[in-house]
Amino acid sequence: MKKFNFIMSCLAIIFGSVIAGFSVACILLPNDAIDYGTAGIAIIISKLTGFNLSLCVACTMLPFLIAGFLMLGLKFEIKAILGVLGYTLSLAAFENFNVELNTEHFLAVAFGGALLGIGLSIILKFGGCIDGSEIFANILVNKVEEKSGRNVSMTGILIAFNALVYISAFFVINKDSAMLGLLVYIVANVIIDHFTDRFEAIKKVTIITQNPEPIVASIKHEFNKTCTLIDSYGAIAGENKTLICYITYFELQKMREVIKKMDTKAFITVSTVDEIIK
């Protein structure tokens, strides 16, 4: 069952990456808009140098994929590679296949951004990633927590990263591409937030278990994080422990696996936290 679920999630990630690649190659680029994140950096490099776009995307993503493997584990890396590979091959396949939309320029870009958001939502929903900016933000969040003990959201990091991309596009390409790219970012993120419950925010994981020790030890070992333990009582299960831990969206899949490996009967809930005040 686990293998089947993993295979299905990989297929979903590939499907989402094809949608994203189609949106960028066939709708956004022909209408002078650019993607955001590391894909936006790759588009800027491609426009400045004349190098093949799909090659620029692959080269730009490579260091982030290596960092993702070191920080987030093998299963995340497999899904990330599938997403990047699907996105890159889709860009190469659709690069010379423009879709002419009989509508205003602005509306075409808005539609392309929405389609991109749908593709990215599918990828994120199934534990994948096709953009290095999320991996970069995840690494910074973990480093801040490791050094200071503070749990911070990825939102500010991602906004700053993409602001630099659009400022660069404004000066080295043209202001229209930068502004249309900003529209793509806003529309795509509205779609992503709707389907993924704000993936860039802090995630609060609540675990109810009668065997907390191995779970706490595994979380400490795998994530270098601690838990808050609360005595609790279930009407049927009786005495148990409630564990509370704060992680990032990209650590969720690994967290589920760690918990279920230690206690298959554990009850788990995940909620979004805007801010933690210490």
mmCIF file of C-alpha atoms in Angstrom, residues 13 17 31 33 37 41 47 55 70 106 108 149 164-166 187 209-210 213 237 241 250 266:
data_model
loop_
_atom_site.group_PDB
_atom_site.id
_atom_site.type_symbol
_atom_site.label_atom_id
_atom_site.label_comp_id
_atom_site.label_asym_id
_atom_site.label_seq_id
_atom_site.Cartn_x
_atom_site.Cartn_y
_atom_site.Cartn_z
ATOM 1 C CA ILE A 13 3.893 15.319 -9.319
ATOM 2 C CA SER A 17 4.994 19.629 -13.505
ATOM 3 C CA ASN A 31 2.995 37.054 -23.397
ATOM 4 C CA ALA A 33 5.685 37.354 -18.438
ATOM 5 C CA GLY A 37 11.627 31.773 -7.892
ATOM 6 C CA ILE A 41 16.214 33.379 -12.475
ATOM 7 C CA LYS A 47 16.969 35.791 -22.147
ATOM 8 C CA LEU A 55 19.023 23.750 -19.699
ATOM 9 C CA LEU A 70 20.948 16.764 2.536
ATOM 10 C CA PHE A 106 -3.399 40.992 -19.103
ATOM 11 C CA ALA A 108 -3.812 35.789 -20.803
ATOM 12 C CA GLY A 149 15.435 28.330 18.774
ATOM 13 C CA LEU A 164 15.027 40.293 -5.972
ATOM 14 C CA VAL A 165 14.014 38.245 -9.029
ATOM 15 C CA TYR A 166 11.493 40.872 -10.170
ATOM 16 C CA VAL A 187 -2.395 34.747 -9.012
ATOM 17 C CA THR A 209 -0.201 8.532 21.487
ATOM 18 C CA GLN A 210 0.202 6.059 24.337
ATOM 19 C CA GLU A 213 9.149 8.115 23.997
ATOM 20 C CA ALA A 237 -8.234 4.912 24.824
ATOM 21 C CA LYS A 241 0.180 11.817 25.854
ATOM 22 C CA PHE A 250 8.247 20.270 3.376
ATOM 23 C CA ALA A 266 -1.061 7.502 16.797
#
